[in-house]
mmCIF file of C-alpha atoms in Angstrom:
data_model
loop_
_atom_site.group_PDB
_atom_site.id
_atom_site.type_symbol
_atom_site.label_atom_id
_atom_site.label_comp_id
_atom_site.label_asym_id
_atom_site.label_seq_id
_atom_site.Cartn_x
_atom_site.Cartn_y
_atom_site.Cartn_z
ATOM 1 C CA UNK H 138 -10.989 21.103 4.237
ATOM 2 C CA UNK H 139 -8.990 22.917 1.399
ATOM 3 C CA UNK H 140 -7.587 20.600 -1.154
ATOM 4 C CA UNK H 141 -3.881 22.412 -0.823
ATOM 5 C CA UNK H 142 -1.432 20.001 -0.221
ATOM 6 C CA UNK H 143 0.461 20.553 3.492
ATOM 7 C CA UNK H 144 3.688 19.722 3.313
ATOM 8 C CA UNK H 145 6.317 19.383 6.082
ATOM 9 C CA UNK H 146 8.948 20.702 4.354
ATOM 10 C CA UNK H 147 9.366 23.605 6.478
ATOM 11 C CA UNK H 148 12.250 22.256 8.124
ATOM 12 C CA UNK H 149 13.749 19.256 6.220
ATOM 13 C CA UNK H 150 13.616 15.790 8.561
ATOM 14 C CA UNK H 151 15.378 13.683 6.900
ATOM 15 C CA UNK H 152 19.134 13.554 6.887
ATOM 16 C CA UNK H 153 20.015 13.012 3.138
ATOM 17 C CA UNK H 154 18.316 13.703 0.338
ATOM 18 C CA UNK H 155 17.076 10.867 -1.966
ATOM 19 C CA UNK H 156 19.976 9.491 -4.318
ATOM 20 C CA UNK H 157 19.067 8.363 -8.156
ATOM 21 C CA UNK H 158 19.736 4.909 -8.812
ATOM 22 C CA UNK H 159 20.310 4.375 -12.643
ATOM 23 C CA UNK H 160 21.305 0.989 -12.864
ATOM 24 C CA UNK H 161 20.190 -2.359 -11.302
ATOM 25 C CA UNK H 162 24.260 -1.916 -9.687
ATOM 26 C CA UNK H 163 23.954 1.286 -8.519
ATOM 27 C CA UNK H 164 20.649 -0.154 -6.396
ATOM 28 C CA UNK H 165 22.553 -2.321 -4.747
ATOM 29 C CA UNK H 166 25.613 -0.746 -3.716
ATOM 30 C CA UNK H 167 22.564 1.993 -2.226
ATOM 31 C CA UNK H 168 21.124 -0.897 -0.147
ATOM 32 C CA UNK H 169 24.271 -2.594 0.650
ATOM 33 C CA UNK H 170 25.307 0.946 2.352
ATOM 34 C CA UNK H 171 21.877 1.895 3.591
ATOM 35 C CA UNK H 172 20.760 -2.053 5.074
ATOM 36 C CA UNK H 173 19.532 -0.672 8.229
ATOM 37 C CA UNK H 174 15.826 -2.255 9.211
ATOM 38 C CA UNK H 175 14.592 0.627 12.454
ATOM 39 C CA UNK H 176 12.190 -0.799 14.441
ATOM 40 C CA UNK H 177 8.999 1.426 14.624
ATOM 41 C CA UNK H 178 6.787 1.414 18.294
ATOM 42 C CA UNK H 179 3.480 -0.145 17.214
ATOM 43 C CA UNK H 180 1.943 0.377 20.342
ATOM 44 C CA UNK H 181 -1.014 -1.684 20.284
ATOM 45 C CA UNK H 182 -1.304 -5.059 18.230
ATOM 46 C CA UNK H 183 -0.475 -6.811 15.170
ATOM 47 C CA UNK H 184 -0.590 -3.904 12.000
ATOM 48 C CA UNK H 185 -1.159 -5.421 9.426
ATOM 49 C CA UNK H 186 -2.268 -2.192 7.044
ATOM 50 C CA UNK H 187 -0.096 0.524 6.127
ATOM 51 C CA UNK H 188 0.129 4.253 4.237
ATOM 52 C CA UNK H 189 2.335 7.168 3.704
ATOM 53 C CA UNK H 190 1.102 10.617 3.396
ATOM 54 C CA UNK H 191 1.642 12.668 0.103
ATOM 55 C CA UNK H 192 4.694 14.131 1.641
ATOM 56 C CA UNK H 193 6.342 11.628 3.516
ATOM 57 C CA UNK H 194 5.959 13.398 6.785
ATOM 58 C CA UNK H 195 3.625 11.000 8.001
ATOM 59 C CA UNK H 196 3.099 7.009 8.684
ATOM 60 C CA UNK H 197 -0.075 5.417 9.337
ATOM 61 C CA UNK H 198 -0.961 1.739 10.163
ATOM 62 C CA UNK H 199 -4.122 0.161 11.615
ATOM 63 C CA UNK H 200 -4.339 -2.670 14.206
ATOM 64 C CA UNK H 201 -6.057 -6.055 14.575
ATOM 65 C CA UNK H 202 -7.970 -4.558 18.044
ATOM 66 C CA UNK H 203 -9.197 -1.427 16.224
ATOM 67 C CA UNK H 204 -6.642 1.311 16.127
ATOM 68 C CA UNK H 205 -5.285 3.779 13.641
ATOM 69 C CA UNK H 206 -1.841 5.009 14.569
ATOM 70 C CA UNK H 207 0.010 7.840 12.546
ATOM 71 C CA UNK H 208 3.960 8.622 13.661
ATOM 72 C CA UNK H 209 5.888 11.215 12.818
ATOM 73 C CA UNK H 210 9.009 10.600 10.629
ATOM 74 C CA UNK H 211 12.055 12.637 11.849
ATOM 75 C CA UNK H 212 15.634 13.088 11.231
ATOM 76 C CA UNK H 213 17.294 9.286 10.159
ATOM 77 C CA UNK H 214 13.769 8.077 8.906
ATOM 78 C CA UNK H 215 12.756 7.787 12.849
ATOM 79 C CA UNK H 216 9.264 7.305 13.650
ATOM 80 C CA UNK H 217 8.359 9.133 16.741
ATOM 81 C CA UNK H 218 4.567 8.342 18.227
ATOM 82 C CA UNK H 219 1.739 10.412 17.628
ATOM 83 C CA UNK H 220 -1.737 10.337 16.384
ATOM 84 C CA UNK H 221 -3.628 7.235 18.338
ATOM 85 C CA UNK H 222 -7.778 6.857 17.283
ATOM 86 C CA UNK H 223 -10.499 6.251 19.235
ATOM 87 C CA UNK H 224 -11.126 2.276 18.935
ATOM 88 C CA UNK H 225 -13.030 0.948 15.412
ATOM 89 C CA UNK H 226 -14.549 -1.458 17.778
ATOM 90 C CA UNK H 227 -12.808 -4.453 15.263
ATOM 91 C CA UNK H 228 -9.732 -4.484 13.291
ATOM 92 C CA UNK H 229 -8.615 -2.002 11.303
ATOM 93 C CA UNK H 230 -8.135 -3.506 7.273
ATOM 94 C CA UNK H 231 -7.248 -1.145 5.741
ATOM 95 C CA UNK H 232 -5.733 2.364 5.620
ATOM 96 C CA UNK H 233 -4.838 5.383 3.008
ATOM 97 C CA UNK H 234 -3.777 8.811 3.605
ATOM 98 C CA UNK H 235 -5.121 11.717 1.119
ATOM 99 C CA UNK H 236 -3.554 12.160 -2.178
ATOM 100 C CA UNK H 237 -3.226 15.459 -1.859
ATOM 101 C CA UNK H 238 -3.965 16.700 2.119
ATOM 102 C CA UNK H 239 -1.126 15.450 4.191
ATOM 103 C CA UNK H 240 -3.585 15.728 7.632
ATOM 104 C CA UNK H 241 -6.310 13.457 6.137
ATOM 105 C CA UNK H 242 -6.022 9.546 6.400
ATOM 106 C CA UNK H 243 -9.393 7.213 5.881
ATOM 107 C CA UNK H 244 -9.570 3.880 7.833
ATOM 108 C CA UNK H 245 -12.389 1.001 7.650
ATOM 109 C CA UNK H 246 -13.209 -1.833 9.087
ATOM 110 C CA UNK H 247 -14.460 -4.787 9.842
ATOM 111 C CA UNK H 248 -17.213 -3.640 11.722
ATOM 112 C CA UNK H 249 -18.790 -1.658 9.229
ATOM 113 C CA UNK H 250 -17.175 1.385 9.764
ATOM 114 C CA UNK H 251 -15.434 3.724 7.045
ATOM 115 C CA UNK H 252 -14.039 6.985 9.472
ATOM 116 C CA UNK H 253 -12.074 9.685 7.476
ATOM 117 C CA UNK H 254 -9.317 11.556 10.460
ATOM 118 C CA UNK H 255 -7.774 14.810 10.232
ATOM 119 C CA UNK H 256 -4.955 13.475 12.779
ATOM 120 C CA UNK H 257 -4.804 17.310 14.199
ATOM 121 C CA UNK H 258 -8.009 15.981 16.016
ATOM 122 C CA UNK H 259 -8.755 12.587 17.883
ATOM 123 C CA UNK H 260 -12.287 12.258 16.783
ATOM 124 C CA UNK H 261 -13.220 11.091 13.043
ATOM 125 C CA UNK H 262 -14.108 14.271 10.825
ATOM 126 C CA UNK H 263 -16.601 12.239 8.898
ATOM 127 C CA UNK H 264 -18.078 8.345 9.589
ATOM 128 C CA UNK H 265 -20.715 6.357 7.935
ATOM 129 C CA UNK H 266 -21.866 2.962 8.297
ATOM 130 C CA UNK H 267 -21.577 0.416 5.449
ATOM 131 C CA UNK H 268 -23.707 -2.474 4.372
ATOM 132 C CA UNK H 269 -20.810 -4.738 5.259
ATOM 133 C CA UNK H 270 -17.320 -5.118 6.989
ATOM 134 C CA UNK H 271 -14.660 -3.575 4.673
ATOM 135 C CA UNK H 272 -11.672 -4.562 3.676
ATOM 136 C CA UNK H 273 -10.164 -2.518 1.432
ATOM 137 C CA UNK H 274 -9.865 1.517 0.748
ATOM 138 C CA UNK H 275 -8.476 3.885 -1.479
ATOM 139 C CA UNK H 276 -8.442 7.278 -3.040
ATOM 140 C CA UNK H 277 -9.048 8.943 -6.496
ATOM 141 C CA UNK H 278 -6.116 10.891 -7.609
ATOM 142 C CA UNK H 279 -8.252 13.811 -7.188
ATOM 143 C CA UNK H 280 -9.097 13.053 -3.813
ATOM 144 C CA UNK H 281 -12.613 13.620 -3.787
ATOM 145 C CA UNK H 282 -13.703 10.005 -3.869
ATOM 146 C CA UNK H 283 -12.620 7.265 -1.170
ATOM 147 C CA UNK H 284 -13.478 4.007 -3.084
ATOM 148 C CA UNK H 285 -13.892 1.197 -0.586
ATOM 149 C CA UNK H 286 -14.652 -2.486 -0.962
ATOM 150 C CA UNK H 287 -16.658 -4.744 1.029
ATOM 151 C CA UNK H 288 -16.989 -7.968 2.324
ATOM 152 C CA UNK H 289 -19.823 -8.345 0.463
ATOM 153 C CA UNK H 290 -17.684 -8.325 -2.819
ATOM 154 C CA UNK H 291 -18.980 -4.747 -3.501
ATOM 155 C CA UNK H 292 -16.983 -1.619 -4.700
ATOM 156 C CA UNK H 293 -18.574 1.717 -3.442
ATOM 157 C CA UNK H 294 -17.654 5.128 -4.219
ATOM 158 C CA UNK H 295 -17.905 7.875 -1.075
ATOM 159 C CA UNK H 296 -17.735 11.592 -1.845
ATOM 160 C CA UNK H 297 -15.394 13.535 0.370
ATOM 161 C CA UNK H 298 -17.567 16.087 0.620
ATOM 162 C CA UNK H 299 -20.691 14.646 1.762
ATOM 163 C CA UNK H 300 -19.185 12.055 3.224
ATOM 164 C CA UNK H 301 -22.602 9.943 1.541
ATOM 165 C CA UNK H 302 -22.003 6.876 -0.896
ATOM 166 C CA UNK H 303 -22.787 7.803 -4.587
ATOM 167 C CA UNK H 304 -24.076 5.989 -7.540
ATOM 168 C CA UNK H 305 -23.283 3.369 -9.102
ATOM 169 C CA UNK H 306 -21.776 0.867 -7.322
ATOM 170 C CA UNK H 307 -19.971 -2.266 -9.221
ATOM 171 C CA UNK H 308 -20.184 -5.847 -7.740
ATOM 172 C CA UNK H 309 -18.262 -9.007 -8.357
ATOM 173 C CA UNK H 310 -19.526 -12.779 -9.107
ATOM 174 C CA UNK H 311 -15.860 -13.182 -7.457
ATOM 175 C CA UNK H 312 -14.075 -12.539 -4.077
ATOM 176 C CA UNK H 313 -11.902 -8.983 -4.610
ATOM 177 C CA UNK H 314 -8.874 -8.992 -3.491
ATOM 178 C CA UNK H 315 -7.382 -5.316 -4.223
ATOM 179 C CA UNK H 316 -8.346 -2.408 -6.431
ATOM 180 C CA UNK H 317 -6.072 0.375 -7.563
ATOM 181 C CA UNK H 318 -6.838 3.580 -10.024
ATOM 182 C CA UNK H 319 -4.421 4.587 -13.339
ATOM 183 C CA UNK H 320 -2.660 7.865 -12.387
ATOM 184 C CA UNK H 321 -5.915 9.736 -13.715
ATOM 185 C CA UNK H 322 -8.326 7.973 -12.072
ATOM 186 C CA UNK H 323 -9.943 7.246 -15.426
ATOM 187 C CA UNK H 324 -9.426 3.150 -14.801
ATOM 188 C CA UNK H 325 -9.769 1.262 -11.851
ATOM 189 C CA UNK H 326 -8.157 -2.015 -11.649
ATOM 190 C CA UNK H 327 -10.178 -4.852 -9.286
ATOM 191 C CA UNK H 328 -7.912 -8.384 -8.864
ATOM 192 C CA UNK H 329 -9.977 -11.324 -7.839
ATOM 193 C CA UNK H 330 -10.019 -14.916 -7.396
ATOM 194 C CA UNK H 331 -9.239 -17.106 -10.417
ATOM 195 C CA UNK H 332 -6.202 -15.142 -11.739
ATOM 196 C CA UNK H 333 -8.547 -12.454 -13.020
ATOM 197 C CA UNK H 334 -8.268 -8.694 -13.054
ATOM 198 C CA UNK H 335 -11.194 -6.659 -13.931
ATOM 199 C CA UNK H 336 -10.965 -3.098 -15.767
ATOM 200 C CA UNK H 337 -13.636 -0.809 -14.922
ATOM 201 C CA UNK H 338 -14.212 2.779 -16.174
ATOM 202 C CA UNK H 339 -13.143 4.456 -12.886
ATOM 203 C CA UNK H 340 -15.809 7.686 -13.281
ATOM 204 C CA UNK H 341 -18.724 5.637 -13.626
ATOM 205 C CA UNK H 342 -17.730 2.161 -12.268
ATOM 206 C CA UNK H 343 -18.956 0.562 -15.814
ATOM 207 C CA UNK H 344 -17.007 -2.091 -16.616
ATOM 208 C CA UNK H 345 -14.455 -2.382 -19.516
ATOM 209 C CA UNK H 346 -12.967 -5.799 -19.992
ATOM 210 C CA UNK H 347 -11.734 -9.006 -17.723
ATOM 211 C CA UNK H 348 -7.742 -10.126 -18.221
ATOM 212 C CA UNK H 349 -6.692 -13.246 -17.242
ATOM 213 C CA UNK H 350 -3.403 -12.166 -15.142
ATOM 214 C CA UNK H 351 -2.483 -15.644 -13.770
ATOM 215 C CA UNK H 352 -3.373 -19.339 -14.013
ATOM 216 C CA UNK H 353 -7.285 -19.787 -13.589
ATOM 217 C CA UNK H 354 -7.680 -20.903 -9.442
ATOM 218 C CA UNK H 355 -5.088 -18.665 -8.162
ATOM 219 C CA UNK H 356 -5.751 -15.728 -6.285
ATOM 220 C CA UNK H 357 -4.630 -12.024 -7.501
ATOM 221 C CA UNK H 358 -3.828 -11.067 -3.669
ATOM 222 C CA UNK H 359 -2.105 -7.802 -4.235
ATOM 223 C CA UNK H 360 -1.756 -4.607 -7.131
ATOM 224 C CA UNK H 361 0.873 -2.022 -7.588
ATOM 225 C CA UNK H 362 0.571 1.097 -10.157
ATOM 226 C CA UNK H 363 3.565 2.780 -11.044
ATOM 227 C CA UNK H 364 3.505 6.783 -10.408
ATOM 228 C CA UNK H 365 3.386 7.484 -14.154
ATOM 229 C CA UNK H 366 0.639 4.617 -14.991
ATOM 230 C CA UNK H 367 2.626 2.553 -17.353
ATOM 231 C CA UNK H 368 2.868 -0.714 -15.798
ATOM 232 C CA UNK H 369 0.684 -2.563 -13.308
ATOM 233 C CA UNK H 370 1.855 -5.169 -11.381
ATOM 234 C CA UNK H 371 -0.256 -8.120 -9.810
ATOM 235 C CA UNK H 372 1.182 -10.490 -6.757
ATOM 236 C CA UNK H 373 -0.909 -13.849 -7.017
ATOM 237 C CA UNK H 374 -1.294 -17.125 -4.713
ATOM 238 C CA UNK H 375 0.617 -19.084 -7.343
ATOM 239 C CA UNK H 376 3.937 -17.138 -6.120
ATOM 240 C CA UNK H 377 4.496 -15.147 -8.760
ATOM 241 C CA UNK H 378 4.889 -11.441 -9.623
ATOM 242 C CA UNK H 379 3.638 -10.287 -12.841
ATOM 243 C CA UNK H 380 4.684 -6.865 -14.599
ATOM 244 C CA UNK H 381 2.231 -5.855 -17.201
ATOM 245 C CA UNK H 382 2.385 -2.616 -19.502
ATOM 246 C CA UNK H 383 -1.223 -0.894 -18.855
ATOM 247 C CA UNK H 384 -1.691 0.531 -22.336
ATOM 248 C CA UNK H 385 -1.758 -2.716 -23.928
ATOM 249 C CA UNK H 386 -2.016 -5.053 -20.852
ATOM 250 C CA UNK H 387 0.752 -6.807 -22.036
ATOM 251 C CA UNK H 388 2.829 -9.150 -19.893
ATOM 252 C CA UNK H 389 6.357 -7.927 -19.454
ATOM 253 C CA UNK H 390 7.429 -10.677 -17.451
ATOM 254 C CA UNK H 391 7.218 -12.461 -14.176
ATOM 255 C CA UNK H 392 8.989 -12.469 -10.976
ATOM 256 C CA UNK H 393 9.390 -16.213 -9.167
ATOM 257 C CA UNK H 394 11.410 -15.959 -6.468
ATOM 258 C CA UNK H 395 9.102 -16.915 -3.771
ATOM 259 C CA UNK H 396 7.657 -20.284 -2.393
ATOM 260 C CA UNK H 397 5.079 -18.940 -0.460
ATOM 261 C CA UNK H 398 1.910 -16.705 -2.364
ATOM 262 C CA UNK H 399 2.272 -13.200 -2.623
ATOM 263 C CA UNK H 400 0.723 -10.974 0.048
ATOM 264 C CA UNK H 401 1.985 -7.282 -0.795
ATOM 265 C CA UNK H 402 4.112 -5.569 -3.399
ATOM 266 C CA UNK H 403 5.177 -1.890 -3.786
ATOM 267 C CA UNK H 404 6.741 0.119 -6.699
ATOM 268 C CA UNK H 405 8.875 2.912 -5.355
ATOM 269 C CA UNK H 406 8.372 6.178 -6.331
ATOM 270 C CA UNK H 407 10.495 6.316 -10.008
ATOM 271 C CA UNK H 408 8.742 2.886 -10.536
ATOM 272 C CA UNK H 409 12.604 1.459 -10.772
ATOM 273 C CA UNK H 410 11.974 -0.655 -7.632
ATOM 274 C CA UNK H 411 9.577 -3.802 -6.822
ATOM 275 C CA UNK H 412 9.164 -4.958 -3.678
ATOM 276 C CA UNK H 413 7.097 -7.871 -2.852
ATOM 277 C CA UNK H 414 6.330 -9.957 0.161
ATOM 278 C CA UNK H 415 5.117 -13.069 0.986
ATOM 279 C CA UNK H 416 4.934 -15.921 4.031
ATOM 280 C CA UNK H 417 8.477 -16.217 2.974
ATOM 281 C CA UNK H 418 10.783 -14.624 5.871
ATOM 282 C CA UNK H 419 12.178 -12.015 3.383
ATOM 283 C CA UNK H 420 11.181 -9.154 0.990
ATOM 284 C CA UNK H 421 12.615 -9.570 -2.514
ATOM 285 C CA UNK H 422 13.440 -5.821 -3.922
ATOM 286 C CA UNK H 423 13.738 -6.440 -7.783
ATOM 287 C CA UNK H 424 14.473 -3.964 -11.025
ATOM 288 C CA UNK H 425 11.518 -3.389 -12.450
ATOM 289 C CA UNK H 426 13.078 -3.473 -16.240
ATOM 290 C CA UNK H 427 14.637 -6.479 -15.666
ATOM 291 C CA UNK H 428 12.782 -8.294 -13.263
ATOM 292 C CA UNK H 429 16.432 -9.167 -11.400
ATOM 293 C CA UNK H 430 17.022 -9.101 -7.557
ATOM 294 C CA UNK H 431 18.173 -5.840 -6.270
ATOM 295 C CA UNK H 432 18.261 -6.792 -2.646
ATOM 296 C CA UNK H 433 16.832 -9.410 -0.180
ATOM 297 C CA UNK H 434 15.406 -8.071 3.374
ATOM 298 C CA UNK H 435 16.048 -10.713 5.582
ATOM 299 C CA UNK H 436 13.943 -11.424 9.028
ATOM 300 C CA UNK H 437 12.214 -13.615 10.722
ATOM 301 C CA UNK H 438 8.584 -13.957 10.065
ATOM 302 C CA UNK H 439 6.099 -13.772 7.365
ATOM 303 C CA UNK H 440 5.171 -10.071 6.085
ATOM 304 C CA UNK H 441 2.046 -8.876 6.225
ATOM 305 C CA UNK H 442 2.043 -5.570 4.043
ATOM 306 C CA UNK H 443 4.529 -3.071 2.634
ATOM 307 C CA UNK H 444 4.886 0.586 0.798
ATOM 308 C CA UNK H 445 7.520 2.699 -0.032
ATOM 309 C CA UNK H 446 8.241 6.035 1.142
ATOM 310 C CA UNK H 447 6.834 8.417 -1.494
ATOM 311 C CA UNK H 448 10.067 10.183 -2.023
ATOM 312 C CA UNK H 449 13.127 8.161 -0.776
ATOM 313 C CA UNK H 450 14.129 4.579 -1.482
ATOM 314 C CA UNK H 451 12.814 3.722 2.290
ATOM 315 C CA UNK H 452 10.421 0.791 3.016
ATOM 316 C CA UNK H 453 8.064 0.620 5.479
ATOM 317 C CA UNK H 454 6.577 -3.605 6.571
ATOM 318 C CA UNK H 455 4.648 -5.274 8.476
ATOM 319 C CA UNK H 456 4.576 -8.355 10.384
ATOM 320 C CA UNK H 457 4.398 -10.684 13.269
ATOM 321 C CA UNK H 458 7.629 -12.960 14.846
ATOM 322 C CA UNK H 459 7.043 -16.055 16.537
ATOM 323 C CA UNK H 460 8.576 -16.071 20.277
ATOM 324 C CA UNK H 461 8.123 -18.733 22.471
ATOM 325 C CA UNK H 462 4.475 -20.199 21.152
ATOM 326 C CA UNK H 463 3.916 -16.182 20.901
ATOM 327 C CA UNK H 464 3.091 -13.730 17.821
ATOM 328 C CA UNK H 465 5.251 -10.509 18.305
ATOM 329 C CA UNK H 466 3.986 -7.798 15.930
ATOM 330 C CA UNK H 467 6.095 -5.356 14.158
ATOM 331 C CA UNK H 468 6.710 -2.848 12.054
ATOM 332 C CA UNK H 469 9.861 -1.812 10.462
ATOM 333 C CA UNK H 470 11.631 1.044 7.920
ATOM 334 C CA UNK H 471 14.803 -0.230 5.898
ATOM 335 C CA UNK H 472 16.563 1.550 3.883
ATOM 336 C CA UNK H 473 18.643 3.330 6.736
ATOM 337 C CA UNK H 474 21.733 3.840 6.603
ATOM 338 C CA UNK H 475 24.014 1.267 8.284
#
């Protein structure tokens, strides 16, 4: 597959072009105009894993009964059907589309499985078999490495290429929770149980040093990376959002506006937006610089993941209402104009 990245920008699909928000103000007069949540047609069961491709074009999410679903995003930030896998054979954990190649999205799950899709074509291009159901999977910023962790509490490093696991591989005393790489790939950032983040050397997997991120006991459930690198942010069990600067892993501040722990956050793509979500039935959108409310997504049920669009101040979520003794999955885009 060449490494090129294939846009969609042939024909442009989206009505308006993304605005600038300068000012905490200016965000919310944007969302107070653009409050619109457009319901997306899952298809098959609760998603509870999402991705954008590099472009935008493109948005993936995998199923609790095995499938990997990619739509189309047209004109109004509608999401027309499309791409529809074969069946993992168990859920789907965890999705990412290509860094680079707007075609190529990898999936795992928890049967074993790690399958890597050009969504031109139904079948996988590559599959292996891991030691252990996965849970979690993402890319270098290169995008010749899927990194993908394991039940088993292990990290492993697969080469695009070969589509074979490489050497080393890094494993925790403690459950992971998330991993995400610095803008160069150089670090790679593991959060755990007992409010610990672990810094490894992301070439070699060697580790660098352990940070204590929240109180000791909670869990770090969820990391964010802002485009440039600068700051990381970690969502934890304790409720709490915390912003830290990455060159110094300093702690900027924290965000506490939730009573239920922290399942997913999302910077957007200047970094100038937070989002985080939680059992709470809302998504808090804060400024990052100030850690104050932007905007509050109202709806009713808990949220299961989230991720901005990689251009536009759009959010994709997750999640499943309660009808009548009944879960009702969903997913959603807000940020459309009312």
């Amino acid at each position: 597959m060449a490494t090129k990245v294939l846009t969609a920008s042939r024909k442009d699909p989206y009505s308006r072009r993304a605005p600038k928000l300068e000012t905490r103000r200016t965000a919310n007069d944007h969302f107070e105009k653009n409050c619109r949540s457009r319901a997306v047609d899952v298809g098959r069961g609760i998603a509870r894993a999402l991705s954008w491709n590099v472009d935008g074009s493109k948005l993936a999410f995998g199923t609790q009964d095995g499938h990997l679903s990619v739509g189309t995003v047209e004109s109004g930030f509608r999401i027309s059907s499309g791409f529809q896998s074969t069946n993992h054979g168990d859920e789907v954990t965890a999705v990412s589309f290509h860094p680079q190649i707007a075609n190529v999205v990898a999936s795992v799950s928890n049967n074993k499985t790690v399958n890597l899709w050009d969504i031109r074509s139904t079948k996988p291009a590559s599959s292996m078999v891991t030691k252990s159901g996965n849970l979690l999977c993402t890319w270098t910023p290169c995008g010749n490495y899927l990194t993908v962790v394991g039940k088993d509490d292990k990290v492993r490093v697969i080469d695009k290429r070969t589509f074979t696991e490489t050497e080393p591989s890094f494993s925790s005393k403690n459950a992971i929770l998330d991993v995400i790489y610095d803008e160069t790939g150089d670090l790679l950032f593991v959060s755990t149980f007992n409010g610990r983040i672990e810094v490894l050397n992301g070439r070699d997997l060697h580790h660098l040093q352990s940070k204590q991120v929240h109180s000791p006991g909670t869990n770090c459930n969820a990391l964010a990376m802002t485009r440039d690198g600068s700051r990381l942010a970690c969502g934890g069990s304790d409720s709490l959002i915390s912003l830290w600067t990455v060159d110094d892993m300093m702690c900027e501040r924290t965000i506490g506006r939730y009573d239920w722990p922290i399942r997913a956050i999302s910077f957007s793509h200047d970094g100038r937006l937070l989002a985080g979500a939680s059992e709470d039935h809302h998504i808090d959108i804060a400024w990052t610089n100030t850690g104050g409310r932007v905007y509050e997504v109202k709806h009713d049920a808990e949220t299961f993941s989230l991720a901005w669009h990689p251009v536009h101040y759009v959010l994709a979520y997750t999640g499943a209402e309660h009808t009548s003794g009944r879960e009702k999955p969903f997913v959603r885009i807000f940020g459309v104009h009312a």
